[in-house]
Amino acid sequence: MEATKHIAGDRGPRRRHSLRLLEDVGAIVTHASDLHASLQNIVETVAEHLGMEVCSLYLYDVEKQSLILWATTGLATASVGRISMGVDEGLTGIVIQKLEPVMAIDAMAHPRYKYFPETGEERYHSFLGVPIVDQRQPLGVLIVQTSRRRRFTHEEVRLLKAVAIPIAGILAQCRLQARLETTEEERLAYQQRMVAAMDRLRDYETAAPHRPSTRPASHARLVGLAASPGFGIGRAHIMDSEINIDDLPRERKHPLKREMQRFHTAVARAVDELERTKERIRSTVPEIDAAMFDAQQLMLRDGSFLTRIEALIRDGLSGEAALQQTVNEFVEQFAGLTDTYLQDRAADIKDIGQRVLRHLLGVGERQRPFGSGIVLVAGGVSLSDLAMVQEQDLKGVVLAKGGVTSHASILAKSLEIPTVVGAEHAEEVIREGDQLIVDGNAGVVYVNPRIEVLREFDRLEREYRAFNRELETLRDLSAETLDGHRVRLCANIGLLADIHLALMHGAEGIGLYRTEVPFLSHRDFLTEEEQVDLYRRVVQGMGGRPVTIRTLDLGADKYPHYLHIPREDNPFLGWRSIRISLELPDIFKTQLRAILRAAAAGSLRVMFPMISSLEELHRAKELLAEARAELRDADEPVPDEIAVGMMIEVPSAVFLVDHFVKEVDFISIGTNDLIQYVLAVDRNNRKVAPLYEPLHPAVIQMVAKAVRAAKAAGKPASICGEMAADPVCTLLLVGLGFSDLSMGPFFIPVIKRLIRSLTFETARRLADEVVNLSSVKEVKSRIFEAMRDLGMIDIMEMYH
């Protein structure tokens, strides 16, 4: 989008945006009644308009020659009024000393940087501070910060200086109020009252985590990574919150018989809830191991567990206190065992404890007082967590952690739920019941958005839906250029539920079936029969269309809990993928036998991931031959031939691709891993994610080398990474000569529209030109120019 605006050269919208910020700040100053609330409103408004993660305001105390934090969004709110520094300390002090803007691309590397642990500001690197001055007298400092190391533009500096002018008036009033606090004792007493009030508020929110917050709406804009496209608007539901019973009475208030009845009713409701959840998961996401809920039901019926709670109730404890004490005892016992499987049961005990506790308090686990239309907010969620929520109620997902290739993200894409991951501070900023807008295209979350933002997103969503309705008319048409060049568009899937979406969006086959998804939720490796059943259902569900099954790609961030390995300093470069399979040949051959047996049901290909040497490829093919021989010895029907392919995901595979294409029937380029290995960038790491660039010349040249080698050998070449789903990359990939593009089902219609809007000759000429460019800027400029000439800018804007 930024590049598009740059090409267009239209500064009008930017100017109107700046004016609106100044108008909003001016309105706050004009109608200020409560100074502290007004200052807080100002910093939130500045952060939202400028897209900054932190905006803070420091008041300058002339007599003490110090700066005090008076308002902030992004830093810990408890630090307001507590953080104080001299004018000879910190970057903020330099602003006052020089009375001019101070910028630092990496603030922590600056010799004047002063660190306050209680603010949580260690995650922010770039710093820009401007002085707030009235009649040449310093009143304070306005600061913005970002986690990404960046240089602030001249326009941003000018705008922040302009914003400081109306703030000067209200800060003059702040100085007057500060003088009225004549003694240190009064100031400390005031702060202690405020801290006590905030502690009481936190205790109230902790004791009732599912009750919408009654605090004034706090506006915020959180930036993360776009994991699943689309727009979603709903009320926040904090997934990971636990009920704290510290403030509840420990002594039993009811007669013994009634307290026992309360407890047994809560247990019965928890068992019923587990059964309903298990059945829902079995019907919607069969890959997830529903047996985990059977284990929890057994625990709730366990005699020793129930007997201990009943005994404590007889001794005079309330049901809540007896439950909590028993859970703590069992968790401690399990955690102290050496058997890792039993250690894992501690988490089950805690989970069922919370489940029963909610029913004791009359709060169902998924009960939401604001009805349907929720947005899940969590640090991270598992596949089973996400599957337990009714799909029709779920409007979006916001995760503070995780990456766009995590399995929770994969499931969200399967359900076509807008999702933003890596949204730092989400758990601190968002409260239960907050209104949220989840922009899964841009990776942005708006917290309690202003009416102007709601109106704009309502307009965008209408346009977005209309655009997708238009794309639906292309479902049964081929992806064919205007001059007759065909490209097969296939779907990447990880769940059986994806098959419906693949067919609905017009997929011509499955280019990548991720077999590891069910392994991650089960308690052990799937048996051969379980795998055969899954793979057959995929093949049969596609109705004769080709299906490419990738063998297990475990490792890095995708280890099942039952595969116990030592901690690795760099798991992405460690024991993962084909390396695990080759070291566990019995497990690997079980999967290969299952794939061969499922191949009898239709068109199926097998693909090996993360191959880095010919030795690895040869060994994988040997194990495949052994699996075939074992099936034939057992009189199992297996096809005489099955297409064998490999993924190109590491630089060594690119350099040896001329040799690899002689050994396989097809290749598929996994750009997600290839890009991070070529550029040495982990795209799930927010600090370096901006460096993850699919259109980097080095990446383009490697992709071009691989597809050229495949074409020279007469072998098909596909691309199955996120690059295939990016409209900006489509012209380049078509021009390079890929026979197949495989992507999330959602993106197939838009990529098909692009392909049907151009000629292969145009794409080929563009690819020939782009391959020889030497910078990302040159590459993007040339591609954007071509898209503008072809009238495709609307598509790029809609999906970026």
Short mmCIF file of N, CA and C in Angstrom, two decimals, residues 53 123-124 147-148 221-225 398-401 420-429 685-687:
data_model
loop_
_atom_site.label_atom_id
_atom_site.label_comp_id
_atom_site.label_asym_id
_atom_site.label_seq_id
_atom_site.Cartn_x
_atom_site.Cartn_y
_atom_site.Cartn_z
N GLU A 53 3.32 2.50 18.39
CA GLU A 53 3.02 1.54 19.44
C GLU A 53 3.02 2.19 20.82
N ARG A 123 11.13 -3.50 24.93
CA ARG A 123 10.79 -4.05 23.62
C ARG A 123 10.75 -2.98 22.53
N TYR A 124 10.88 -1.71 22.91
CA TYR A 124 10.80 -0.63 21.94
C TYR A 124 12.19 -0.07 21.65
N SER A 147 8.64 -0.64 18.17
CA SER A 147 9.50 -1.81 18.40
C SER A 147 10.45 -2.03 17.24
N ARG A 148 10.02 -1.62 16.03
CA ARG A 148 10.88 -1.78 14.86
C ARG A 148 11.89 -0.64 14.80
N ARG A 221 -4.46 1.02 18.83
CA ARG A 221 -4.22 0.38 17.53
C ARG A 221 -3.01 -0.52 17.69
N LEU A 222 -3.22 -1.84 17.56
CA LEU A 222 -2.15 -2.81 17.73
C LEU A 222 -1.74 -3.35 16.37
N VAL A 223 -0.46 -3.45 16.16
CA VAL A 223 0.07 -3.92 14.88
C VAL A 223 0.72 -5.29 15.09
N GLY A 224 0.32 -6.26 14.27
CA GLY A 224 0.88 -7.59 14.33
C GLY A 224 1.18 -8.11 12.94
N LEU A 225 1.02 -9.41 12.75
CA LEU A 225 1.24 -10.05 11.47
C LEU A 225 -0.07 -10.60 10.95
N VAL A 398 -7.09 -12.76 17.81
CA VAL A 398 -5.93 -11.89 18.06
C VAL A 398 -5.01 -12.62 19.02
N LEU A 399 -3.79 -12.89 18.58
CA LEU A 399 -2.82 -13.59 19.41
C LEU A 399 -1.61 -12.70 19.65
N ALA A 400 -1.18 -12.63 20.90
CA ALA A 400 0.00 -11.83 21.22
C ALA A 400 1.27 -12.51 20.75
N LYS A 401 1.21 -13.85 20.63
CA LYS A 401 2.39 -14.62 20.21
C LYS A 401 2.05 -15.40 18.95
N VAL A 420 -4.97 -12.02 13.42
CA VAL A 420 -3.73 -11.26 13.55
C VAL A 420 -2.92 -11.91 14.66
N VAL A 421 -1.67 -12.24 14.39
CA VAL A 421 -0.79 -12.86 15.39
C VAL A 421 0.38 -11.93 15.66
N GLY A 422 1.10 -12.21 16.74
CA GLY A 422 2.25 -11.38 17.09
C GLY A 422 1.86 -9.96 17.44
N ALA A 423 0.62 -9.78 17.94
CA ALA A 423 0.14 -8.44 18.32
C ALA A 423 0.62 -8.15 19.75
N GLU A 424 1.80 -7.63 19.87
CA GLU A 424 2.38 -7.37 21.19
C GLU A 424 1.48 -6.44 22.01
N HIS A 425 1.42 -6.69 23.30
CA HIS A 425 0.63 -5.91 24.27
C HIS A 425 -0.86 -6.20 24.18
N ALA A 426 -1.28 -7.14 23.32
CA ALA A 426 -2.72 -7.41 23.21
C ALA A 426 -3.30 -7.79 24.56
N GLU A 427 -2.60 -8.62 25.32
CA GLU A 427 -3.14 -9.07 26.61
C GLU A 427 -3.16 -7.95 27.65
N GLU A 428 -2.25 -6.98 27.52
CA GLU A 428 -2.24 -5.86 28.48
C GLU A 428 -3.28 -4.80 28.12
N VAL A 429 -3.47 -4.58 26.82
CA VAL A 429 -4.32 -3.47 26.37
C VAL A 429 -5.79 -3.85 26.31
N ASN A 685 9.65 -13.37 14.13
CA ASN A 685 10.34 -12.50 15.08
C ASN A 685 10.03 -11.05 14.70
N ARG A 686 9.26 -10.37 15.54
CA ARG A 686 8.81 -9.02 15.20
C ARG A 686 9.97 -8.06 14.94
N LYS A 687 11.12 -8.31 15.56
CA LYS A 687 12.23 -7.37 15.42
C LYS A 687 12.84 -7.41 14.02
#
